[in-house]
Coordinates of C-alpha atoms in Angstrom, one line a residue:
M165 CA -24.9 95.4 -1.3
A166 CA -22.3 94.6 1.3
L167 CA -18.8 94.6 0.0
S168 CA -18.3 91.0 1.1
Q169 CA -21.1 89.9 -1.2
T170 CA -19.8 91.7 -4.3
K171 CA -18.7 89.7 -7.3
E172 CA -15.2 91.1 -7.0
W173 CA -14.7 89.8 -3.4
L174 CA -16.3 86.5 -4.0
R175 CA -14.2 85.8 -7.1
L176 CA -11.0 87.0 -5.4
L177 CA -11.4 84.2 -2.8
H178 CA -12.8 81.8 -5.4
Y179 CA -16.2 81.4 -3.7
E180 CA -19.0 79.6 -5.6
K181 CA -22.7 79.0 -4.7
S182 CA -23.0 75.8 -2.7
F183 CA -25.7 73.2 -3.4
L184 CA -27.5 73.9 -0.1
G185 CA -27.2 77.7 -0.3
G186 CA -24.6 80.1 0.8
Y187 CA -21.0 80.0 -0.5
R188 CA -18.0 77.7 -0.4
S189 CA -14.5 78.5 -1.7
R190 CA -12.9 76.1 -4.1
V191 CA -9.6 76.6 -2.3
T192 CA -8.7 73.5 -0.3
G193 CA -5.8 74.6 2.0
E194 CA -6.7 76.3 5.2
N195 CA -3.9 78.8 5.0
F196 CA -5.9 80.9 2.6
F197 CA -8.4 82.0 5.2
F198 CA -7.9 84.2 8.3
S199 CA -11.4 83.3 9.7
K200 CA -12.1 79.8 11.0
T201 CA -15.3 79.9 9.0
G202 CA -13.7 81.8 6.0
K203 CA -14.1 78.9 3.6
T204 CA -17.9 79.3 3.7
D205 CA -18.4 82.8 5.2
P206 CA -17.2 85.7 2.9
T207 CA -18.3 88.3 5.5
A208 CA -16.4 86.8 8.4
E209 CA -13.3 86.3 6.2
M210 CA -13.4 90.0 5.1
T211 CA -13.5 91.1 8.8
E212 CA -10.6 88.9 9.9
T213 CA -8.6 89.8 6.8
V214 CA -8.9 93.5 7.5
A215 CA -7.7 92.9 11.0
A216 CA -4.8 90.7 9.9
F217 CA -3.4 93.5 7.6
S218 CA -2.6 95.6 10.7
K219 CA -0.9 92.8 12.7
N220 CA 2.8 92.1 12.8
I221 CA 2.5 88.4 11.9
V222 CA 3.7 86.1 9.1
V223 CA 1.6 83.6 7.2
G224 CA 1.6 81.2 4.3
N225 CA 4.3 79.0 2.8
L226 CA 6.8 81.9 2.4
K227 CA 6.2 83.2 6.0
Q228 CA 5.3 86.7 4.8
H229 CA 3.3 89.6 6.3
P230 CA -0.4 89.3 5.4
Q231 CA -0.1 92.3 3.0
C232 CA 2.6 90.4 1.1
A233 CA 0.9 87.1 1.2
F234 CA -2.4 88.5 -0.1
P235 CA -1.5 91.6 -2.1
E236 CA -4.6 91.7 -4.3
R237 CA -6.9 91.2 -1.3
Y238 CA -5.0 94.0 0.4
K239 CA -5.3 96.3 -2.6
F240 CA -9.0 95.7 -3.0
L241 CA -9.9 96.3 0.7
K242 CA -7.7 99.3 1.0
L243 CA -9.3 100.9 -2.0
H244 CA -13.0 100.1 -1.1
L245 CA -12.7 100.5 2.7
K246 CA -10.3 103.4 2.5
L247 CA -8.0 101.7 5.0
S248 CA -5.3 103.8 6.7
T249 CA -3.0 100.8 7.2
I250 CA 0.7 101.5 6.6
D251 CA 2.0 99.5 3.6
V252 CA 4.8 97.1 4.4
A253 CA 7.7 96.2 2.0
C254 CA 7.3 92.9 0.1
P255 CA 10.6 92.1 -1.6
K256 CA 9.6 88.5 -2.6
L257 CA 6.4 89.8 -4.2
D258 CA 8.2 92.6 -6.0
E259 CA 10.7 90.1 -7.4
Y260 CA 7.9 87.9 -8.7
L261 CA 6.1 90.8 -10.4
A262 CA 9.3 92.2 -11.9
K263 CA 10.0 88.9 -13.5
F264 CA 6.9 89.5 -15.8
N265 CA 7.0 93.3 -16.3
P266 CA 3.4 92.7 -17.5
E267 CA 1.5 94.5 -20.1
S268 CA -1.3 92.1 -21.2
V269 CA -2.4 88.5 -21.2
T270 CA -2.7 85.9 -24.0
L271 CA -4.7 82.7 -23.7
V272 CA -2.8 79.9 -25.5
F273 CA -4.4 76.8 -26.8
S274 CA -2.3 73.9 -27.9
S275 CA -3.9 71.3 -30.1
A276 CA -4.0 67.6 -29.5
Y277 CA -1.0 65.3 -30.0
P278 CA -1.3 64.0 -33.6
H279 CA -2.3 60.4 -33.9
N280 CA -3.5 60.2 -30.3
P281 CA -7.2 60.9 -29.8
G282 CA -6.7 60.4 -26.1
S283 CA -5.1 63.9 -26.0
M284 CA -7.8 65.4 -28.3
F285 CA -8.8 67.8 -25.5
G286 CA -5.6 69.8 -26.0
H287 CA -4.3 72.2 -23.3
T288 CA -4.7 75.8 -22.4
F289 CA -2.3 78.1 -20.5
L290 CA -1.7 81.8 -20.1
K291 CA 1.2 83.9 -21.6
I292 CA 2.0 87.1 -19.8
N293 CA 3.0 89.6 -22.4
S294 CA 5.8 91.8 -21.1
K295 CA 6.2 95.5 -21.6
S296 CA 8.7 96.1 -24.3
K297 CA 11.6 98.4 -23.3
D298 CA 12.9 99.1 -26.8
H299 CA 9.7 98.8 -28.8
K300 CA 11.0 95.5 -30.3
K301 CA 8.5 92.9 -29.1
Q302 CA 10.1 89.4 -28.6
D303 CA 7.2 87.4 -27.3
L304 CA 9.1 84.1 -27.1
L305 CA 10.9 85.7 -24.1
D306 CA 7.6 86.2 -22.3
W307 CA 6.5 83.9 -19.5
G308 CA 3.9 81.2 -19.6
I309 CA 1.7 80.3 -16.6
S310 CA 0.4 76.7 -16.6
Y311 CA -1.8 74.9 -14.2
A312 CA -1.8 71.1 -13.9
A313 CA -2.2 68.2 -11.4
Q314 CA 0.8 67.2 -9.3
V315 CA 1.3 63.6 -10.4
A316 CA 4.2 61.3 -9.5
D317 CA 6.3 60.2 -12.5
N318 CA 5.7 56.5 -11.7
E319 CA 2.0 56.8 -11.0
N320 CA -0.2 53.7 -11.5
P321 CA -2.5 54.3 -14.5
L322 CA -5.6 53.1 -12.6
A323 CA -4.7 55.3 -9.7
F324 CA -4.2 58.2 -12.1
V325 CA -7.7 57.9 -13.5
F326 CA -9.4 57.3 -10.1
L327 CA -7.6 60.1 -8.3
G328 CA -8.0 62.5 -11.3
L329 CA -11.7 62.0 -11.4
T330 CA -12.2 62.3 -7.6
G331 CA -9.9 65.3 -6.8
G332 CA -7.1 63.2 -5.4
Y333 CA -4.4 65.4 -6.8
R334 CA -3.3 68.9 -5.9
G335 CA -3.3 71.5 -8.6
Q336 CA 0.0 73.4 -9.1
F337 CA 1.0 76.4 -11.1
S338 CA 4.3 76.4 -13.1
L339 CA 6.2 79.2 -14.8
L340 CA 8.2 78.5 -18.0
P341 CA 9.7 80.8 -20.6
Y342 CA 7.3 80.9 -23.5
Y343 CA 10.0 79.7 -25.9
A344 CA 10.3 76.5 -23.9
K345 CA 6.5 75.9 -24.2
V346 CA 6.7 76.6 -28.0
N347 CA 9.6 74.2 -28.4
E348 CA 7.8 71.6 -26.3
Y349 CA 4.5 71.8 -28.2
V350 CA 5.3 73.0 -31.7
N351 CA 8.6 71.2 -32.3
N352 CA 8.8 68.2 -29.9
E353 CA 5.2 67.1 -29.9
S354 CA 4.0 68.5 -33.2
R355 CA 1.1 70.4 -31.7
D356 CA -0.3 73.6 -33.3
I357 CA -0.6 76.6 -31.0
W358 CA -3.3 79.3 -31.1
E359 CA -2.7 82.5 -29.3
Y360 CA -5.6 84.7 -28.3
E361 CA -4.5 88.1 -27.0
L362 CA -7.1 89.2 -24.5
N363 CA -8.4 92.6 -23.9
L364 CA -6.8 93.1 -20.4
D365 CA -4.9 96.2 -19.6
R366 CA -1.8 96.4 -17.5
E367 CA -3.5 96.8 -14.1
E368 CA -5.9 93.9 -14.8
T369 CA -2.9 91.8 -15.7
Y370 CA -1.3 92.7 -12.4
R371 CA -4.5 91.8 -10.7
L372 CA -4.4 88.3 -12.2
L373 CA -0.7 87.8 -11.2
R374 CA -1.3 88.9 -7.7
N375 CA -4.2 86.5 -7.3
V376 CA -2.1 83.6 -8.7
W377 CA 0.5 84.6 -6.1
E378 CA -2.0 84.5 -3.3
V379 CA -3.1 80.9 -4.2
E380 CA 0.3 79.4 -5.1
T381 CA 2.2 80.8 -2.1
N382 CA -0.4 80.0 0.5
T383 CA -2.7 77.1 -0.5
Y384 CA -3.9 74.9 -3.4
F385 CA -6.9 73.7 -5.3
D386 CA -7.9 70.0 -5.6
Y387 CA -7.5 69.0 -9.2
Y388 CA -10.4 67.3 -11.0
F389 CA -10.0 66.1 -14.6
L390 CA -13.5 66.9 -15.7
D391 CA -14.5 70.2 -14.1
E392 CA -12.0 72.0 -11.8
N393 CA -9.1 71.4 -14.2
C394 CA -6.5 73.6 -15.9
A395 CA -9.2 75.1 -18.2
Y396 CA -11.6 75.9 -15.4
Q397 CA -9.1 77.5 -13.1
L398 CA -7.6 79.7 -15.7
L399 CA -11.0 81.1 -16.5
A400 CA -11.5 81.7 -12.8
F401 CA -8.4 83.9 -12.6
L402 CA -9.5 85.7 -15.8
E403 CA -12.7 86.5 -14.0
V404 CA -10.7 88.0 -11.1
A405 CA -8.8 90.2 -13.6
K406 CA -11.9 91.3 -15.4
S407 CA -14.9 91.3 -13.1
E408 CA -17.4 92.0 -15.9
W409 CA -16.5 88.7 -17.6
N410 CA -18.7 85.7 -16.7
L411 CA -16.8 82.6 -17.9
L412 CA -17.6 79.8 -15.5
D413 CA -21.2 78.9 -16.2
F414 CA -20.5 75.4 -17.5
P415 CA -23.2 72.7 -16.9
I416 CA -21.0 69.8 -15.8
Y417 CA -17.4 69.9 -17.0
V418 CA -15.1 72.1 -18.9
I419 CA -12.3 71.0 -21.3
P420 CA -9.6 73.2 -22.8
G421 CA -11.2 73.9 -26.2
E422 CA -14.4 75.1 -24.4
T423 CA -12.4 77.9 -22.7
V424 CA -11.5 79.3 -26.1
K425 CA -15.2 79.1 -27.2
K426 CA -16.3 80.8 -24.0
I427 CA -13.9 83.7 -24.3
A428 CA -14.9 84.1 -28.0
T429 CA -18.5 84.6 -27.0
V430 CA -17.6 87.7 -24.8
P431 CA -17.8 90.8 -27.0
G432 CA -14.4 92.5 -27.3
A433 CA -12.6 90.0 -25.2
I434 CA -10.2 88.9 -27.9
K435 CA -7.9 91.6 -29.4
S436 CA -6.0 89.5 -31.9
V437 CA -5.3 85.9 -32.9
K438 CA -2.0 84.4 -33.9
F439 CA -1.3 80.9 -35.1
R440 CA 1.9 78.9 -34.8
P441 CA 1.8 75.8 -37.0
S442 CA 3.6 72.7 -35.7
L443 CA 6.9 71.5 -37.1
Q444 CA 5.0 68.5 -38.6
K445 CA 2.4 70.7 -40.3
K446 CA 5.1 72.9 -41.8
M447 CA 7.1 69.9 -43.0
L448 CA 4.0 68.3 -44.6
H449 CA 3.0 71.6 -46.2
A450 CA 6.4 72.1 -47.7
Y451 CA 6.3 68.7 -49.3
Q452 CA 2.7 69.1 -50.6
L453 CA 3.8 72.2 -52.5
L454 CA 6.3 70.2 -54.6
N455 CA 5.4 68.9 -58.0
L456 CA 6.0 65.3 -59.2
D457 CA 9.5 66.0 -60.5
Q458 CA 10.5 67.9 -57.3
R459 CA 9.1 65.0 -55.2
N460 CA 11.2 62.5 -57.1
T461 CA 14.3 64.6 -56.5
F462 CA 13.4 64.8 -52.8
Q463 CA 13.1 61.0 -52.6
D464 CA 16.4 60.5 -54.5
L465 CA 18.2 62.8 -52.1
L466 CA 16.7 61.1 -49.2
A467 CA 17.7 57.7 -50.6
H468 CA 21.2 59.0 -51.2
T469 CA 21.0 58.1 -54.9
L470 CA 21.4 61.8 -55.7
T471 CA 23.7 64.4 -54.1
P472 CA 22.6 68.0 -53.4
N473 CA 25.5 69.5 -55.3
G474 CA 24.3 71.3 -58.4
I475 CA 20.6 71.3 -57.4
S476 CA 19.3 74.8 -57.9
D477 CA 15.7 74.2 -56.9
S478 CA 15.4 75.9 -53.5
K479 CA 11.9 74.7 -53.0
T480 CA 13.0 71.0 -53.0
L481 CA 15.9 71.7 -50.7
D482 CA 13.8 73.7 -48.3
S483 CA 11.3 70.9 -48.1
L484 CA 14.0 68.3 -47.4
I485 CA 15.5 70.6 -44.7
Q486 CA 12.1 70.9 -43.0
Y487 CA 11.8 67.1 -43.1
L488 CA 15.2 66.4 -41.7
F489 CA 14.7 68.9 -38.9
Y490 CA 11.4 67.1 -38.1
V491 CA 13.1 63.7 -38.1
K492 CA 15.8 65.1 -35.8
K493 CA 13.2 66.3 -33.3
K494 CA 11.4 62.9 -33.4
K495 CA 14.7 61.2 -32.6
D496 CA 15.5 63.5 -29.6
N497 CA 17.8 65.7 -31.7
E498 CA 19.9 62.7 -32.8
L499 CA 20.2 61.9 -36.5
N500 CA 22.2 59.0 -37.7
E501 CA 25.5 59.6 -39.5
R502 CA 24.0 59.4 -43.0
E503 CA 21.2 61.8 -42.1
K504 CA 23.6 64.2 -40.5
E505 CA 25.8 64.2 -43.6
L506 CA 22.8 64.7 -45.9
L507 CA 21.5 67.6 -43.7
R508 CA 25.0 69.3 -43.8
A509 CA 25.2 68.9 -47.6
V510 CA 21.7 70.2 -48.2
L511 CA 22.2 73.2 -46.0
L512 CA 25.5 74.0 -47.7
Q513 CA 23.9 73.8 -51.2
R514 CA 20.9 75.8 -50.0
S515 CA 23.2 78.6 -48.8
T516 CA 24.4 79.2 -52.3
L517 CA 21.0 79.9 -53.7
G518 CA 20.1 83.1 -51.8
V519 CA 17.2 83.9 -49.5
S520 CA 13.6 83.1 -50.4
A521 CA 10.7 85.4 -49.6
P522 CA 9.7 84.8 -45.9
D523 CA 6.7 82.5 -45.4
S524 CA 3.9 84.5 -43.8
G525 CA 2.2 81.3 -42.6
E526 CA -1.2 82.6 -43.8
H527 CA -1.9 79.4 -45.8
F528 CA -2.0 77.5 -42.5
I529 CA -4.8 79.7 -41.0
S530 CA -8.4 78.8 -41.8
E531 CA -11.7 78.7 -40.0
S532 CA -11.6 74.9 -40.2
S533 CA -8.7 74.6 -37.7
R534 CA -9.7 77.3 -35.2
P535 CA -10.8 75.7 -31.9
E536 CA -13.6 78.2 -31.3
A537 CA -15.2 77.0 -34.6
A538 CA -15.7 73.5 -33.2
H539 CA -19.1 72.0 -32.4
H540 CA -20.1 71.9 -28.7
T541 CA -19.4 68.7 -26.7
F542 CA -22.6 67.7 -25.0
R543 CA -25.0 65.9 -27.4
L544 CA -28.7 65.2 -27.1
G545 CA -30.4 63.2 -29.9
V546 CA -33.8 61.8 -30.9
S547 CA -34.3 59.3 -33.7
L548 CA -36.9 57.3 -35.6
G549 CA -36.0 53.9 -37.0
L550 CA -37.1 50.6 -38.4
E551 CA -35.6 47.2 -37.8
Q552 CA -36.1 43.8 -39.3
R553 CA -34.9 40.5 -37.7
K554 CA -35.0 37.2 -39.4
F555 CA -34.2 34.4 -37.1
G556 CA -36.8 31.8 -38.2
E557 CA -39.7 34.2 -38.6
V558 CA -39.4 37.7 -39.9
K559 CA -40.1 40.4 -37.3
T560 CA -40.3 44.0 -38.4
E561 CA -40.8 46.9 -35.9
S562 CA -40.5 50.6 -35.8
F563 CA -38.9 52.4 -32.9
R564 CA -38.0 55.7 -31.4
E565 CA -34.8 56.6 -29.5
L566 CA -33.5 59.2 -27.1
N567 CA -29.7 59.4 -26.6
F568 CA -27.4 61.6 -24.6
K569 CA -23.6 61.9 -24.7
F570 CA -21.2 63.9 -22.6
A571 CA -18.4 64.2 -25.0
F572 CA -16.7 64.6 -27.4
H573 CA -16.2 64.1 -31.2
D574 CA -16.9 61.2 -33.6
L575 CA -16.0 60.3 -37.2
L576 CA -19.4 61.6 -38.5
N577 CA -19.1 65.0 -36.8
S578 CA -17.9 68.1 -38.6
D579 CA -14.1 68.3 -38.3
L580 CA -14.2 72.1 -37.9
G581 CA -11.8 72.8 -35.0
Y582 CA -10.8 69.1 -34.6
T583 CA -8.2 66.7 -35.9
P584 CA -9.7 65.0 -39.0
F585 CA -10.4 61.3 -38.9
S586 CA -10.2 61.1 -35.1
H587 CA -12.9 59.9 -32.7
L588 CA -13.1 60.3 -28.9
D589 CA -16.4 59.6 -27.1
F590 CA -17.4 59.1 -23.5
P591 CA -19.8 58.3 -21.8
G592 CA -23.4 58.1 -23.1
I593 CA -26.7 56.2 -23.1
T594 CA -29.3 55.4 -25.7
L595 CA -32.9 54.4 -24.8
R596 CA -35.1 52.7 -27.4
Y597 CA -38.9 52.4 -27.4
Y598 CA -40.6 49.9 -29.7
S599 CA -44.0 51.0 -30.9
K600 CA -45.7 47.7 -31.7
S601 CA -44.7 45.8 -28.5
E602 CA -44.8 49.0 -26.4
S603 CA -41.5 48.1 -24.8
L604 CA -38.7 50.3 -23.6
K605 CA -35.1 49.1 -23.3
V606 CA -31.6 50.4 -22.9
E607 CA -30.1 50.1 -26.3
N608 CA -26.6 51.1 -25.5
I609 CA -24.5 52.3 -22.6
H610 CA -21.4 53.9 -24.0
G611 CA -18.2 53.8 -22.1
L612 CA -15.2 55.0 -24.1
S613 CA -14.3 55.1 -27.8
L614 CA -11.0 56.0 -29.3
T615 CA -10.2 56.0 -33.0
S616 CA -7.4 57.5 -35.0
L617 CA -7.3 57.0 -38.8
S618 CA -4.0 58.6 -39.8
P619 CA -3.3 58.4 -43.5
L620 CA 0.0 56.7 -44.4
T621 CA 2.3 59.0 -46.4
V622 CA 5.7 58.8 -48.0
L623 CA 7.1 60.8 -45.1
E624 CA 5.1 59.3 -42.2
K625 CA 3.7 55.9 -41.5
H626 CA 1.6 56.1 -38.4
P627 CA -0.7 53.1 -37.8
S628 CA -4.4 53.6 -37.4
F629 CA -6.0 52.2 -34.3
T630 CA -9.4 51.9 -32.5
F631 CA -10.7 51.0 -29.0
H632 CA -14.2 50.7 -27.7
I633 CA -15.9 49.7 -24.4
E634 CA -19.7 49.7 -24.1
V635 CA -22.8 47.7 -23.1
L636 CA -24.8 46.9 -26.3
S637 CA -27.7 45.0 -27.8
P638 CA -26.2 42.4 -30.2
K639 CA -27.8 42.4 -33.6
D640 CA -26.5 39.0 -34.8
L641 CA -28.4 37.1 -32.0
S642 CA -32.1 36.2 -31.9
C643 CA -32.8 37.7 -28.5
D644 CA -34.6 41.1 -28.6
H645 CA -33.6 42.5 -25.2
C646 CA -30.3 40.9 -24.2
Q647 CA -27.4 43.0 -23.3
L648 CA -23.7 42.2 -23.6
F649 CA -20.6 43.9 -22.3
H650 CA -18.5 44.6 -25.4
F651 CA -14.8 45.4 -25.7
D652 CA -12.8 45.7 -28.9
M653 CA -9.5 47.0 -30.1
G654 CA -7.6 46.9 -33.4
A655 CA -4.9 48.4 -35.6
G656 CA -4.3 48.8 -39.3
G657 CA -3.6 51.4 -42.0
T658 CA -5.3 54.3 -43.7
L659 CA -4.7 55.7 -47.2
D660 CA -5.6 59.1 -48.5
L661 CA -7.4 58.8 -51.7
G662 CA -6.0 62.0 -53.1
T663 CA -9.3 63.8 -53.2
P664 CA -10.0 66.3 -50.4
H665 CA -10.9 64.7 -47.1
S666 CA -11.4 61.1 -48.3
I667 CA -9.7 58.0 -46.9
I668 CA -10.0 54.3 -47.1
Y669 CA -8.9 52.2 -44.1
T670 CA -8.6 48.6 -42.9
L671 CA -8.4 47.4 -39.3
A672 CA -7.7 44.0 -37.8
M673 CA -9.6 43.8 -34.6
A674 CA -10.0 41.6 -31.6
Q675 CA -13.5 41.6 -29.9
A676 CA -14.8 40.1 -26.7
E677 CA -18.3 40.1 -25.3
M678 CA -19.8 38.8 -22.1
G679 CA -23.4 38.3 -21.0
S680 CA -25.9 35.8 -19.6
S681 CA -27.5 35.3 -23.1
L682 CA -24.4 33.6 -24.4
P683 CA -24.1 29.8 -23.9
L684 CA -20.6 30.1 -22.4
G685 CA -21.3 33.5 -20.9
Y686 CA -18.8 35.1 -23.3
R687 CA -17.5 34.9 -26.9
L688 CA -14.5 36.0 -28.9
L689 CA -15.0 37.7 -32.2
P690 CA -11.9 38.4 -34.4
K691 CA -13.0 40.9 -37.0
L692 CA -11.6 42.5 -40.2
Q693 CA -12.9 45.9 -41.0
L694 CA -12.7 47.8 -44.3
G695 CA -14.0 51.4 -44.4
F696 CA -14.4 54.5 -46.5
L697 CA -14.9 57.9 -45.0
S698 CA -15.3 61.2 -47.0
N699 CA -16.1 64.8 -46.3
P700 CA -16.7 65.8 -50.0
V701 CA -18.4 69.1 -49.2
E702 CA -18.4 71.3 -46.2
K703 CA -21.7 70.3 -44.7
Y704 CA -21.8 66.5 -45.5
K705 CA -20.0 63.3 -44.6
I706 CA -20.4 59.7 -45.8
Q707 CA -19.0 56.5 -44.3
L708 CA -19.1 53.0 -45.7
V709 CA -18.1 50.2 -43.3
S710 CA -17.9 46.4 -43.9
N711 CA -17.0 43.9 -41.2
A712 CA -16.1 40.2 -41.6
V713 CA -16.7 38.7 -38.1
F714 CA -15.6 35.2 -37.0
D715 CA -17.3 33.7 -33.9
A716 CA -14.4 31.7 -32.4
L717 CA -16.5 30.0 -29.8
Q718 CA -19.8 29.8 -31.7
G719 CA -21.4 26.8 -30.1
D720 CA -24.7 26.4 -31.9
R721 CA -24.6 29.8 -33.5
Q722 CA -23.3 30.7 -37.0
K723 CA -19.6 30.5 -37.4
Y724 CA -19.2 33.9 -39.1
F725 CA -21.2 36.8 -40.4
F726 CA -20.8 40.0 -42.3
E727 CA -21.9 43.4 -41.3
F728 CA -22.4 46.4 -43.7
Q729 CA -23.1 50.0 -42.7
L730 CA -23.9 53.2 -44.7
N731 CA -23.7 56.3 -42.5
Q732 CA -24.4 59.9 -43.6
S733 CA -24.3 63.1 -41.6
F734 CA -25.5 66.6 -42.6
F735 CA -24.1 69.6 -40.6
L736 CA -26.7 72.3 -40.2
T737 CA -25.0 74.6 -37.6
R738 CA -22.5 74.2 -34.9
S739 CA -25.3 73.0 -32.6
W740 CA -27.4 70.8 -35.0
D741 CA -26.8 67.9 -37.3
L742 CA -28.9 65.2 -39.0
R743 CA -27.9 61.6 -39.6
L744 CA -29.1 58.7 -41.8
L745 CA -27.7 55.4 -40.6
G746 CA -28.2 52.0 -42.2
Q747 CA -27.0 48.6 -41.1
V748 CA -27.3 45.1 -42.6
I749 CA -26.0 41.7 -41.2
L750 CA -25.6 38.7 -43.5
N751 CA -25.3 35.3 -42.1
Q752 CA -23.0 32.5 -43.5
K753 CA -25.8 31.5 -45.9
D754 CA -25.7 35.0 -47.5
S755 CA -29.2 35.8 -46.3
I756 CA -30.1 38.9 -44.3
S757 CA -30.6 38.2 -40.6
F758 CA -30.8 41.8 -39.5
A759 CA -31.5 45.2 -41.1
E760 CA -31.9 48.6 -39.5
S761 CA -32.3 52.2 -40.6
R762 CA -32.4 55.3 -38.5
F763 CA -33.0 59.0 -38.9
I764 CA -31.4 61.0 -36.1
V765 CA -31.5 64.7 -35.1
H766 CA -28.6 65.8 -32.8
Y767 CA -28.4 68.9 -30.7
Y768 CA -25.0 70.0 -29.3
F769 CA -24.6 72.3 -26.3

């Protein structure tokens, strides 16, 4: 095989197979190529690159000799073609590499922002582990390499979505001390961090850094939210570092959590795993360890009805210190005067009690929170069902369904690797075939769903919220095949029932629907929802939902109706689950106008 067609060369220049055959580099800027046809011709680019290394010219953003602008390319070609080219000095490159003094690489995954399912994807970046000089490893002083879209601070939200989906932004690398990233994610944003030390040696780490230099100092990638994003490009650079790894075979898109799953499937790729719990998680855990008397003392101290002087219970004081530090971070490091005085007094009293045994943090680590344990994101489902409509005459009919969803996680999914009681879905479609009438219809076109059911606690009172956009088949109307554009949003509160993984919640919601089957072409439907959700055992979830719906512009329709749902899911593996769903609608005369049951088999991939 010609050297220009080898996996190493193709990856080094970020070529990929094009749709019509041949190759095309993902790199956008022309400064990356010496050949006029280099973007699509690996052989021509190799020929021109070899020639450039012997010329006395400067290239790229930093106006460097080609050997300095493309050091990994030069090293690769000199080794395999046995070039006799004289090496030139590259002070800027040497300074860049000396900053890292690299030894290995860690893939870092930060979890979603709590209480914000829109950030449920999380974020990935690389940590370059430096070579320790005194055998005392201080990894917070290492450097983090992040890749993100260049977006203006005042960007219009609609432009942000459009440009992000269509590659309208440039991707940009950034370097930050790792302690700054930990402070940003763990302390300021209450995001957990998982660190996966990768099985890359020192030379492979240098190879990655040199290739990052080649891209960042000469050109750029277009940034796409769904595919060529931070997760995808980091995997591409890992493939450059370790040519035997194949990490980019994703069907349509890649999201940060999927990078961790992909790495985890490569035998021997991960050397070790480390977990850094968020400040919020540590604060809540410390409080949960307190007994009832200790919690009462905690609350009395917080309410200033009790002073810390004389309190000898270090556990209560430690918990209060954790809480006050958490509040301080939430308030941009500014406590009010009473809080400052309380923190000083608690710290002073705690200092008289001696040092407790260090917390290993092991209690935070479980398979349930590891991102690589999460179910896959694409979903394909088939279902059998029976529905009954009673609008004048009773009509009963069986049906079959086929559904597909691109992403991501709903309330009935297993919470392994995800934030519990959160929901983020987009987009999807459901087709329904009725056996008796032999008719096929689009049952649902799903746009976007966001839900966060955050339990209210003594320490935190985050509201729950929900948001949906879709095209659906209304069940409270007599038409069989009508379609309505549906939008709803709402907010409310959630309570933890005290048993593991069980909540009750209520949401006040506003709904709007539009369609030609409505007399006015639209309707407004205020709704009050009461729900129960439980994950009582590892492989099972149950949800009860009741909705009281008021049709504000009912015309000749019923003024209000009630909807009840019983939903159950059974998790077989990470790739399979089963669901039993039931729905009943009662009209204002307390009679059933619609009833439906479905059995669904889902496959995740």
